[in-house]
Amino acid sequence: MRITVTVDGVTYSDEVEPRMLLVQYLRERLGKVGTVVGCDTSNCGACTVHLDGHSVKSCSVLAVQADGCEVTTIEGLARDGQLHPVQQAFHDNHALQCGFCTPGMIMQAIDLLADNPEPTEDAVRQGLEGNLCRCTGYQNIVRAVRDAAERMRPGAGPEVERVSEGATAHAVGGGE
């Protein structure tokens, strides 16, 4: 089957097997290896990406289901060498221990903050419940998401829209 999909702002048209998972397409065909294969059962959330602006576990989506859609991966968040505010907050709050869950956590956190720009600690924990951290770094992850919410609050700096079709994420902070 032929699909056309825009990934991190670049449009690709490829022949794919009908049973190919989106995570396989992103990693194996496009080299987007920041999208991590974790459990292959959609339990861990390490493979979370945005599909038309909403987080999905790419191990539970077929590549053909993304035909005509826009996909944003962890690699597509930084702009002009500047980290996305959520990426920067994870860095600044040491919310990345081994780093395996980090891409999925960041992608889910961005979706969470788009829906709830001022989440409580409980709301963050609930919003991330489908993403697992094996290092038990949840305290720092929750702290990072709440810090990112502060950074993204209107008047705190450049605003960040939901990363979706036609939207651009503006980064604050810098470095890696």
Tab-separated table of N, CA and C in Angstrom:
chain	number	residue	atom	x	y	z
A	1	MET	N	0.831	-1.175	0.000
A	1	MET	CA	0.000	0.000	0.000
A	1	MET	C	0.879	1.244	0.000
A	2	ARG	N	0.481	2.266	-0.716
A	2	ARG	CA	1.217	3.519	-0.743
A	2	ARG	C	0.592	4.476	0.262
A	3	ILE	N	1.463	5.065	1.095
A	3	ILE	CA	1.002	6.079	2.049
A	3	ILE	C	1.786	7.363	1.814
A	4	THR	N	1.156	8.456	2.156
A	4	THR	CA	1.814	9.755	2.170
A	4	THR	C	1.593	10.327	3.556
A	5	VAL	N	2.676	10.657	4.219
A	5	VAL	CA	2.604	11.137	5.594
A	5	VAL	C	3.644	12.242	5.782
A	6	THR	N	3.292	13.244	6.557
A	6	THR	CA	4.229	14.311	6.879
A	6	THR	C	4.770	14.022	8.272
A	7	VAL	N	6.083	13.866	8.357
A	7	VAL	CA	6.739	13.562	9.626
A	7	VAL	C	7.736	14.676	9.924
A	8	ASP	N	7.535	15.321	11.040
A	8	ASP	CA	8.399	16.421	11.475
A	8	ASP	C	8.586	17.470	10.384
A	9	GLY	N	7.479	17.747	9.661
A	9	GLY	CA	7.474	18.796	8.651
A	9	GLY	C	7.918	18.377	7.266
A	10	VAL	N	8.318	17.126	7.087
A	10	VAL	CA	8.755	16.631	5.781
A	10	VAL	C	7.749	15.592	5.300
A	11	THR	N	7.314	15.704	4.040
A	11	THR	CA	6.338	14.773	3.492
A	11	THR	C	7.047	13.601	2.833
A	12	TYR	N	6.593	12.400	3.163
A	12	TYR	CA	7.138	11.159	2.625
A	12	TYR	C	6.014	10.391	1.944
A	13	SER	N	6.352	9.715	0.853
A	13	SER	CA	5.415	8.833	0.174
A	13	SER	C	6.133	7.506	-0.017
A	14	ASP	N	5.573	6.441	0.558
A	14	ASP	CA	6.241	5.141	0.558
A	14	ASP	C	5.252	4.010	0.394
A	15	GLU	N	5.756	2.909	-0.128
A	15	GLU	CA	5.014	1.653	-0.134
A	15	GLU	C	5.269	0.976	1.201
A	16	VAL	N	4.218	0.529	1.864
A	16	VAL	CA	4.354	-0.172	3.145
A	16	VAL	C	3.480	-1.418	3.144
A	17	GLU	N	3.891	-2.382	3.931
A	17	GLU	CA	3.060	-3.562	4.162
A	17	GLU	C	1.841	-3.122	4.973
A	18	PRO	N	0.683	-3.667	4.693
A	18	PRO	CA	-0.514	-3.266	5.443
A	18	PRO	C	-0.399	-3.490	6.945
A	19	ARG	N	0.441	-4.420	7.373
A	19	ARG	CA	0.568	-4.725	8.803
A	19	ARG	C	1.736	-4.004	9.487
A	20	MET	N	2.455	-3.152	8.746
A	20	MET	CA	3.588	-2.433	9.339
A	20	MET	C	3.087	-1.423	10.361
A	21	LEU	N	3.680	-1.458	11.544
A	21	LEU	CA	3.322	-0.519	12.600
A	21	LEU	C	3.951	0.843	12.333
A	22	LEU	N	3.310	1.880	12.826
A	22	LEU	CA	3.845	3.228	12.662
A	22	LEU	C	5.230	3.344	13.290
A	23	VAL	N	5.447	2.742	14.449
A	23	VAL	CA	6.761	2.795	15.097
A	23	VAL	C	7.826	2.168	14.199
A	24	GLN	N	7.498	1.084	13.523
A	24	GLN	CA	8.454	0.449	12.610
A	24	GLN	C	8.748	1.368	11.422
A	25	TYR	N	7.710	1.962	10.872
A	25	TYR	CA	7.889	2.875	9.745
A	25	TYR	C	8.797	4.044	10.136
A	26	LEU	N	8.507	4.641	11.289
A	26	LEU	CA	9.299	5.792	11.733
A	26	LEU	C	10.757	5.421	11.953
A	27	ARG	N	11.004	4.321	12.618
A	27	ARG	CA	12.370	3.920	12.961
A	27	ARG	C	13.113	3.318	11.770
A	28	GLU	N	12.490	2.339	11.109
A	28	GLU	CA	13.183	1.569	10.081
A	28	GLU	C	13.241	2.263	8.727
A	29	ARG	N	12.195	2.950	8.355
A	29	ARG	CA	12.167	3.611	7.048
A	29	ARG	C	12.698	5.039	7.109
A	30	LEU	N	12.338	5.757	8.173
A	30	LEU	CA	12.681	7.173	8.233
A	30	LEU	C	13.854	7.478	9.164
A	31	GLY	N	14.293	6.511	9.931
A	31	GLY	CA	15.426	6.727	10.831
A	31	GLY	C	15.104	7.569	12.055
A	32	LYS	N	13.833	7.651	12.413
A	32	LYS	CA	13.411	8.425	13.588
A	32	LYS	C	13.529	7.526	14.823
A	33	VAL	N	14.767	7.270	15.238
A	33	VAL	CA	15.024	6.304	16.301
A	33	VAL	C	14.802	6.872	17.699
A	34	GLY	N	14.473	8.145	17.813
A	34	GLY	CA	14.089	8.706	19.103
A	34	GLY	C	12.764	8.149	19.578
A	35	THR	N	11.968	7.655	18.641
A	35	THR	CA	10.726	6.966	18.978
A	35	THR	C	11.133	5.551	19.366
A	36	VAL	N	11.043	5.252	20.654
A	36	VAL	CA	11.601	4.031	21.218
A	36	VAL	C	10.597	2.886	21.165
A	37	VAL	N	11.091	1.687	20.843
A	37	VAL	CA	10.282	0.485	20.938
A	37	VAL	C	10.490	-0.049	22.344
A	38	GLY	N	9.416	-0.063	23.121
A	38	GLY	CA	9.530	-0.497	24.503
A	38	GLY	C	8.986	-1.890	24.706
A	39	CYS	N	7.684	-1.995	24.818
A	39	CYS	CA	7.058	-3.256	25.220
A	39	CYS	C	6.370	-3.984	24.076
A	40	ASP	N	6.121	-3.316	22.957
A	40	ASP	CA	5.367	-3.876	21.825
A	40	ASP	C	3.930	-4.255	22.178
A	41	THR	N	3.430	-3.769	23.299
A	41	THR	CA	2.060	-4.104	23.701
A	41	THR	C	1.244	-2.865	24.046
A	42	SER	N	1.780	-1.695	23.824
A	42	SER	CA	1.169	-0.394	24.109
A	42	SER	C	1.007	-0.119	25.597
A	43	ASN	N	1.740	-0.834	26.434
A	43	ASN	CA	1.652	-0.620	27.874
A	43	ASN	C	2.608	0.434	28.403
A	44	CYS	N	3.771	0.613	27.767
A	44	CYS	CA	4.800	1.460	28.380
A	44	CYS	C	4.783	2.907	27.898
A	45	GLY	N	4.348	3.172	26.669
A	45	GLY	CA	4.280	4.534	26.167
A	45	GLY	C	5.586	5.094	25.635
A	46	ALA	N	6.654	4.304	25.598
A	46	ALA	CA	7.940	4.799	25.108
A	46	ALA	C	7.870	5.224	23.638
A	47	CYS	N	6.929	4.667	22.896
A	47	CYS	CA	6.811	4.943	21.467
A	47	CYS	C	5.835	6.082	21.155
A	48	THR	N	5.444	6.860	22.141
A	48	THR	CA	4.441	7.902	21.947
A	48	THR	C	4.922	8.979	20.983
A	49	VAL	N	4.089	9.293	20.011
A	49	VAL	CA	4.306	10.371	19.048
A	49	VAL	C	3.001	11.154	18.954
A	50	HIS	N	3.015	12.237	18.206
A	50	HIS	CA	1.775	12.975	17.947
A	50	HIS	C	1.294	12.649	16.546
A	51	LEU	N	0.040	12.304	16.441
A	51	LEU	CA	-0.613	12.050	15.167
A	51	LEU	C	-1.694	13.110	15.037
A	52	ASP	N	-1.514	14.006	14.079
A	52	ASP	CA	-2.404	15.154	13.907
A	52	ASP	C	-2.608	15.906	15.222
A	53	GLY	N	-1.521	16.057	15.966
A	53	GLY	CA	-1.532	16.894	17.152
A	53	GLY	C	-1.929	16.228	18.445
A	54	HIS	N	-2.215	14.936	18.428
A	54	HIS	CA	-2.600	14.232	19.650
A	54	HIS	C	-1.691	13.040	19.857
A	55	SER	N	-1.360	12.765	21.100
A	55	SER	CA	-0.440	11.668	21.379
A	55	SER	C	-1.100	10.320	21.111
A	56	VAL	N	-0.304	9.443	20.504
A	56	VAL	CA	-0.700	8.062	20.259
A	56	VAL	C	0.509	7.181	20.523
A	57	LYS	N	0.250	5.956	20.883
A	57	LYS	CA	1.321	4.971	21.032
A	57	LYS	C	1.532	4.360	19.658
A	58	SER	N	2.663	4.662	19.054
A	58	SER	CA	2.891	4.283	17.660
A	58	SER	C	3.049	2.783	17.450
A	59	CYS	N	3.156	2.017	18.529
A	59	CYS	CA	3.186	0.557	18.389
A	59	CYS	C	1.778	-0.012	18.262
A	60	SER	N	0.770	0.838	18.438
A	60	SER	CA	-0.614	0.368	18.321
A	60	SER	C	-1.343	1.011	17.143
A	61	VAL	N	-0.569	1.685	16.278
A	61	VAL	CA	-1.133	2.334	15.093
A	61	VAL	C	-0.424	1.760	13.871
A	62	LEU	N	-1.192	1.363	12.875
A	62	LEU	CA	-0.596	0.897	11.632
A	62	LEU	C	-0.124	2.101	10.814
A	63	ALA	N	0.951	1.916	10.085
A	63	ALA	CA	1.461	2.994	9.238
A	63	ALA	C	0.389	3.455	8.252
A	64	VAL	N	-0.414	2.527	7.734
A	64	VAL	CA	-1.468	2.907	6.778
A	64	VAL	C	-2.525	3.794	7.421
A	65	GLN	N	-2.687	3.708	8.742
A	65	GLN	CA	-3.648	4.573	9.428
A	65	GLN	C	-3.144	6.015	9.498
A	66	ALA	N	-1.847	6.220	9.293
A	66	ALA	CA	-1.275	7.563	9.311
A	66	ALA	C	-1.274	8.210	7.925
A	67	ASP	N	-1.777	7.494	6.930
A	67	ASP	CA	-1.832	8.039	5.574
A	67	ASP	C	-2.589	9.363	5.578
A	68	GLY	N	-1.965	10.400	5.027
A	68	GLY	CA	-2.588	11.715	4.957
A	68	GLY	C	-2.483	12.521	6.233
A	69	CYS	N	-1.789	12.001	7.226
A	69	CYS	CA	-1.697	12.664	8.530
A	69	CYS	C	-0.346	13.336	8.726
A	70	GLU	N	-0.285	14.115	9.792
A	70	GLU	CA	0.970	14.730	10.219
A	70	GLU	C	1.413	14.042	11.499
A	71	VAL	N	2.664	13.604	11.509
A	71	VAL	CA	3.252	12.941	12.667
A	71	VAL	C	4.386	13.814	13.180
A	72	THR	N	4.421	14.003	14.486
A	72	THR	CA	5.540	14.705	15.117
A	72	THR	C	6.215	13.725	16.061
A	73	THR	N	7.523	13.597	15.910
A	73	THR	CA	8.316	12.736	16.780
A	73	THR	C	9.142	13.629	17.706
A	74	ILE	N	9.825	13.012	18.641
A	74	ILE	CA	10.691	13.752	19.552
A	74	ILE	C	11.729	14.554	18.772
A	75	GLU	N	12.175	14.030	17.627
A	75	GLU	CA	13.170	14.736	16.813
A	75	GLU	C	12.611	16.008	16.180
A	76	GLY	N	11.295	16.104	16.081
A	76	GLY	CA	10.678	17.251	15.433
A	76	GLY	C	10.307	18.391	16.363
A	77	LEU	N	10.670	18.288	17.633
A	77	LEU	CA	10.247	19.318	18.594
A	77	LEU	C	11.162	20.532	18.646
A	78	ALA	N	12.456	20.322	18.642
A	78	ALA	CA	13.393	21.449	18.749
A	78	ALA	C	13.288	22.317	17.499
A	79	ARG	N	13.453	23.606	17.682
A	79	ARG	CA	13.401	24.553	16.564
A	79	ARG	C	14.627	25.449	16.610
A	80	ASP	N	15.285	25.557	15.481
A	80	ASP	CA	16.455	26.439	15.355
A	80	ASP	C	17.478	26.175	16.457
A	81	GLY	N	17.698	24.895	16.784
A	81	GLY	CA	18.683	24.534	17.784
A	81	GLY	C	18.249	24.741	19.223
A	82	GLN	N	17.003	25.146	19.428
A	82	GLN	CA	16.487	25.387	20.772
A	82	GLN	C	15.515	24.269	21.142
A	83	LEU	N	15.685	23.730	22.332
A	83	LEU	CA	14.788	22.685	22.796
A	83	LEU	C	13.380	23.224	22.999
A	84	HIS	N	12.397	22.356	22.814
A	84	HIS	CA	11.017	22.672	23.152
A	84	HIS	C	10.981	22.908	24.662
A	85	PRO	N	10.100	23.758	25.168
A	85	PRO	CA	10.042	24.019	26.614
A	85	PRO	C	9.899	22.764	27.473
A	86	VAL	N	9.180	21.776	27.005
A	86	VAL	CA	9.046	20.544	27.787
A	86	VAL	C	10.370	19.788	27.794
A	87	GLN	N	11.051	19.740	26.661
A	87	GLN	CA	12.375	19.108	26.628
A	87	GLN	C	13.322	19.821	27.589
A	88	GLN	N	13.311	21.144	27.554
A	88	GLN	CA	14.200	21.919	28.417
A	88	GLN	C	13.866	21.696	29.890
A	89	ALA	N	12.583	21.635	30.209
A	89	ALA	CA	12.168	21.405	31.595
A	89	ALA	C	12.593	20.012	32.067
A	90	PHE	N	12.502	19.003	31.209
A	90	PHE	CA	12.971	17.664	31.579
A	90	PHE	C	14.473	17.704	31.855
A	91	HIS	N	15.206	18.410	31.030
A	91	HIS	CA	16.655	18.546	31.235
A	91	HIS	C	16.952	19.259	32.543
A	92	ASP	N	16.325	20.387	32.741
A	92	ASP	CA	16.605	21.221	33.910
A	92	ASP	C	16.184	20.572	35.221
A	93	ASN	N	15.180	19.705	35.184
A	93	ASN	CA	14.668	19.064	36.397
A	93	ASN	C	15.161	17.624	36.566
A	94	HIS	N	16.157	17.249	35.779
A	94	HIS	CA	16.756	15.905	35.882
A	94	HIS	C	15.697	14.815	35.794
A	95	ALA	N	14.788	14.975	34.831
A	95	ALA	CA	13.662	14.048	34.687
A	95	ALA	C	13.947	13.002	33.623
A	96	LEU	N	15.198	12.652	33.439
A	96	LEU	CA	15.485	11.718	32.367
A	96	LEU	C	16.344	10.540	32.748
A	97	GLN	N	16.648	10.303	33.923
A	97	GLN	CA	17.444	9.183	34.425
A	97	GLN	C	18.060	8.352	33.298
A	98	CYS	N	17.539	7.172	32.986
A	98	CYS	CA	18.162	6.361	31.929
A	98	CYS	C	17.809	6.886	30.543
A	99	GLY	N	16.723	7.634	30.420
A	99	GLY	CA	16.332	8.238	29.151
A	99	GLY	C	15.438	7.393	28.274
A	100	PHE	N	15.208	6.129	28.631
A	100	PHE	CA	14.430	5.242	27.766
A	100	PHE	C	12.992	5.720	27.600
A	101	CYS	N	12.354	6.128	28.670
A	101	CYS	CA	10.955	6.553	28.606
A	101	CYS	C	10.801	8.010	28.188
A	102	THR	N	11.899	8.759	28.225
A	102	THR	CA	11.844	10.212	28.075
A	102	THR	C	11.141	10.692	26.804
A	103	PRO	N	11.457	10.157	25.620
A	103	PRO	CA	10.755	10.669	24.429
A	103	PRO	C	9.234	10.535	24.534
A	104	GLY	N	8.765	9.380	24.964
A	104	GLY	CA	7.324	9.176	25.105
A	104	GLY	C	6.719	10.052	26.180
A	105	MET	N	7.435	10.209	27.294
A	105	MET	CA	6.946	11.074	28.382
A	105	MET	C	6.816	12.514	27.888
A	106	ILE	N	7.805	12.985	27.167
A	106	ILE	CA	7.788	14.358	26.665
A	106	ILE	C	6.624	14.551	25.693
A	107	MET	N	6.447	13.613	24.775
A	107	MET	CA	5.366	13.745	23.796
A	107	MET	C	4.000	13.716	24.488
A	108	GLN	N	3.845	12.851	25.484
A	108	GLN	CA	2.581	12.796	26.225
A	108	GLN	C	2.384	14.063	27.043
A	109	ALA	N	3.463	14.571	27.638
A	109	ALA	CA	3.370	15.793	28.448
A	109	ALA	C	2.932	16.988	27.600
A	110	ILE	N	3.417	17.079	26.391
A	110	ILE	CA	3.023	18.185	25.507
A	110	ILE	C	1.525	18.117	25.224
A	111	ASP	N	1.030	16.928	24.950
A	111	ASP	CA	-0.402	16.757	24.707
A	111	ASP	C	-1.199	17.092	25.969
A	112	LEU	N	-0.725	16.637	27.108
A	112	LEU	CA	-1.372	16.940	28.387
A	112	LEU	C	-1.460	18.447	28.611
A	113	LEU	N	-0.355	19.146	28.387
A	113	LEU	CA	-0.319	20.595	28.628
A	113	LEU	C	-1.166	21.367	27.616
A	114	ALA	N	-1.323	20.826	26.429
A	114	ALA	CA	-2.204	21.479	25.453
A	114	ALA	C	-3.659	21.417	25.923
A	115	ASP	N	-4.013	20.318	26.582
A	115	ASP	CA	-5.382	20.158	27.097
A	115	ASP	C	-5.575	20.811	28.459
A	116	ASN	N	-4.510	20.839	29.271
A	116	ASN	CA	-4.594	21.372	30.632
A	116	ASN	C	-3.323	22.167	30.919
A	117	PRO	N	-3.307	23.451	30.582
A	117	PRO	CA	-2.088	24.251	30.724
A	117	PRO	C	-1.664	24.542	32.162
A	118	GLU	N	-2.513	24.252	33.128
A	118	GLU	CA	-2.169	24.478	34.538
A	118	GLU	C	-2.487	23.230	35.361
A	119	PRO	N	-1.823	22.125	35.083
A	119	PRO	CA	-2.177	20.886	35.773
A	119	PRO	C	-1.674	20.840	37.213
A	120	THR	N	-2.473	20.225	38.063
A	120	THR	CA	-2.033	19.937	39.424
A	120	THR	C	-1.094	18.730	39.352
A	121	GLU	N	-0.450	18.429	40.471
A	121	GLU	CA	0.408	17.245	40.512
A	121	GLU	C	-0.412	15.997	40.178
A	122	ASP	N	-1.602	15.890	40.732
A	122	ASP	CA	-2.452	14.727	40.451
A	122	ASP	C	-2.840	14.666	38.976
A	123	ALA	N	-3.127	15.809	38.368
A	123	ALA	CA	-3.490	15.834	36.949
A	123	ALA	C	-2.327	15.396	36.078
A	124	VAL	N	-1.111	15.778	36.446
A	124	VAL	CA	0.069	15.338	35.693
A	124	VAL	C	0.210	13.829	35.816
A	125	ARG	N	0.103	13.322	37.027
A	125	ARG	CA	0.231	11.875	37.231
A	125	ARG	C	-0.845	11.114	36.437
A	126	GLN	N	-2.059	11.624	36.445
A	126	GLN	CA	-3.141	10.994	35.691
A	126	GLN	C	-2.886	11.094	34.192
A	127	GLY	N	-2.420	12.245	33.743
A	127	GLY	CA	-2.167	12.461	32.321
A	127	GLY	C	-1.032	11.630	31.763
A	128	LEU	N	-0.136	11.207	32.625
A	128	LEU	CA	1.004	10.400	32.195
A	128	LEU	C	0.852	8.925	32.556
A	129	GLU	N	-0.305	8.534	33.067
A	129	GLU	CA	-0.455	7.177	33.583
A	129	GLU	C	-0.221	6.076	32.549
A	130	GLY	N	-0.350	6.353	31.286
A	130	GLY	CA	-0.096	5.357	30.241
A	130	GLY	C	1.353	5.271	29.816
A	131	ASN	N	2.217	6.032	30.466
A	131	ASN	CA	3.650	6.021	30.164
A	131	ASN	C	4.384	5.576	31.417
A	132	LEU	N	5.223	4.570	31.278
A	132	LEU	CA	5.925	4.002	32.415
A	132	LEU	C	7.390	4.420	32.455
A	133	CYS	N	7.862	4.707	33.659
A	133	CYS	CA	9.280	4.976	33.903
A	133	CYS	C	9.803	3.820	34.740
A	134	ARG	N	10.744	3.086	34.201
A	134	ARG	CA	11.293	1.939	34.925
A	134	ARG	C	12.280	2.358	36.004
A	135	CYS	N	12.757	3.579	35.942
A	135	CYS	CA	13.745	4.070	36.921
A	135	CYS	C	13.076	4.744	38.113
A	136	THR	N	11.775	4.781	38.132
A	136	THR	CA	10.984	5.443	39.171
A	136	THR	C	11.343	6.914	39.323
A	137	GLY	N	11.517	7.580	38.209
A	137	GLY	CA	11.828	9.002	38.232
A	137	GLY	C	10.604	9.878	38.203
A	138	TYR	N	9.491	9.375	38.684
A	138	TYR	CA	8.234	10.116	38.566
A	138	TYR	C	8.246	11.465	39.265
A	139	GLN	N	8.893	11.578	40.401
A	139	GLN	CA	8.922	12.868	41.104
A	139	GLN	C	9.499	13.954	40.200
A	140	ASN	N	10.636	13.669	39.583
A	140	ASN	CA	11.267	14.660	38.712
A	140	ASN	C	10.484	14.860	37.421
A	141	ILE	N	9.846	13.822	36.941
A	141	ILE	CA	9.032	13.947	35.730
A	141	ILE	C	7.842	14.862	36.007
A	142	VAL	N	7.162	14.643	37.110
A	142	VAL	CA	6.023	15.493	37.483
A	142	VAL	C	6.498	16.927	37.671
A	143	ARG	N	7.617	17.099	38.341
A	143	ARG	CA	8.188	18.433	38.554
A	143	ARG	C	8.499	19.100	37.203
A	144	ALA	N	9.043	18.338	36.272
A	144	ALA	CA	9.392	18.882	34.954
A	144	ALA	C	8.156	19.319	34.180
A	145	VAL	N	7.099	18.524	34.239
A	145	VAL	CA	5.873	18.873	33.505
A	145	VAL	C	5.260	20.143	34.089
A	146	ARG	N	5.249	20.239	35.401
A	146	ARG	CA	4.689	21.445	36.028
A	146	ARG	C	5.573	22.653	35.739
A	147	ASP	N	6.886	22.466	35.697
A	147	ASP	CA	7.810	23.544	35.335
A	147	ASP	C	7.568	23.973	33.892
A	148	ALA	N	7.392	23.009	33.006
A	148	ALA	CA	7.108	23.333	31.602
A	148	ALA	C	5.805	24.122	31.487
A	149	ALA	N	4.814	23.768	32.287
A	149	ALA	CA	3.545	24.504	32.269
A	149	ALA	C	3.782	25.967	32.632
A	150	GLU	N	4.622	26.207	33.625
A	150	GLU	CA	4.961	27.593	34.016
A	150	GLU	C	5.668	28.317	32.880
A	151	ARG	N	6.628	27.642	32.245
A	151	ARG	CA	7.392	28.240	31.139
A	151	ARG	C	6.493	28.579	29.962
A	152	MET	N	5.465	27.783	29.759
A	152	MET	CA	4.598	27.939	28.601
A	152	MET	C	3.400	28.837	28.877
A	153	ARG	N	3.235	29.264	30.115
A	153	ARG	CA	2.121	30.130	30.488
A	153	ARG	C	2.229	31.457	29.731
A	154	PRO	N	1.110	31.976	29.221
A	154	PRO	CA	1.156	33.271	28.535
A	154	PRO	C	1.836	34.327	29.404
A	155	GLY	N	2.723	35.066	28.784
A	155	GLY	CA	3.450	36.101	29.499
A	155	GLY	C	4.772	35.614	30.063
A	156	ALA	N	4.982	34.295	30.084
A	156	ALA	CA	6.238	33.739	30.606
A	156	ALA	C	7.292	33.636	29.520
A	157	GLY	N	6.921	33.894	28.297
A	157	GLY	CA	7.851	33.768	27.172
A	157	GLY	C	7.059	33.376	25.951
A	158	PRO	N	7.755	32.928	24.890
A	158	PRO	CA	7.038	32.522	23.673
A	158	PRO	C	6.034	31.417	23.983
A	159	GLU	N	4.817	31.573	23.479
A	159	GLU	CA	3.788	30.561	23.710
A	159	GLU	C	4.033	29.370	22.806
A	160	VAL	N	3.571	28.214	23.229
A	160	VAL	CA	3.713	26.986	22.471
A	160	VAL	C	2.331	26.451	22.161
A	161	GLU	N	2.084	26.231	20.888
A	161	GLU	CA	0.813	25.659	20.473
A	161	GLU	C	0.949	24.145	20.478
A	162	ARG	N	-0.190	23.478	20.443
A	162	ARG	CA	-0.166	22.028	20.273
A	162	ARG	C	0.577	21.760	18.972
A	163	VAL	N	1.501	20.832	18.992
A	163	VAL	CA	2.266	20.498	17.796
A	163	VAL	C	1.360	19.672	16.900
A	164	SER	N	0.888	20.291	15.826
A	164	SER	CA	-0.023	19.596	14.924
A	164	SER	C	0.094	20.198	13.541
A	165	GLU	N	-0.760	19.756	12.686
A	165	GLU	CA	-0.767	20.214	11.315
A	165	GLU	C	-0.807	21.740	11.279
A	166	GLY	N	0.232	22.318	10.707
A	166	GLY	CA	0.304	23.758	10.573
A	166	GLY	C	0.791	24.491	11.803
A	167	ALA	N	0.923	23.826	12.931
A	167	ALA	CA	1.371	24.501	14.153
A	167	ALA	C	2.875	24.432	14.256
A	168	THR	N	3.446	25.414	14.898
A	168	THR	CA	4.881	25.451	15.115
A	168	THR	C	5.130	25.583	16.590
A	169	ALA	N	6.079	24.823	17.080
A	169	ALA	CA	6.470	24.924	18.487
A	169	ALA	C	7.625	25.911	18.585
A	170	HIS	N	7.505	26.905	19.450
A	170	HIS	CA	8.571	27.848	19.668
A	170	HIS	C	9.279	27.451	20.951
A	171	ALA	N	10.585	27.392	20.886
A	171	ALA	CA	11.329	26.927	22.052
A	171	ALA	C	11.802	28.093	22.913
A	172	VAL	N	11.915	27.832	24.196
A	172	VAL	CA	12.566	28.740	25.109
A	172	VAL	C	13.705	27.986	25.743
A	173	GLY	N	14.606	28.684	26.342
A	173	GLY	CA	15.764	28.000	26.939
A	173	GLY	C	16.729	27.624	25.842
A	174	GLY	N	17.666	26.798	26.160
A	174	GLY	CA	18.629	26.373	25.143
A	174	GLY	C	19.551	25.331	25.696
A	175	GLY	N	20.460	24.913	24.855
A	175	GLY	CA	21.432	23.912	25.255
A	175	GLY	C	20.833	22.534	25.202
A	176	GLU	N	21.669	21.591	25.467
A	176	GLU	CA	21.216	20.200	25.481
A	176	GLU	C	21.702	19.506	26.703
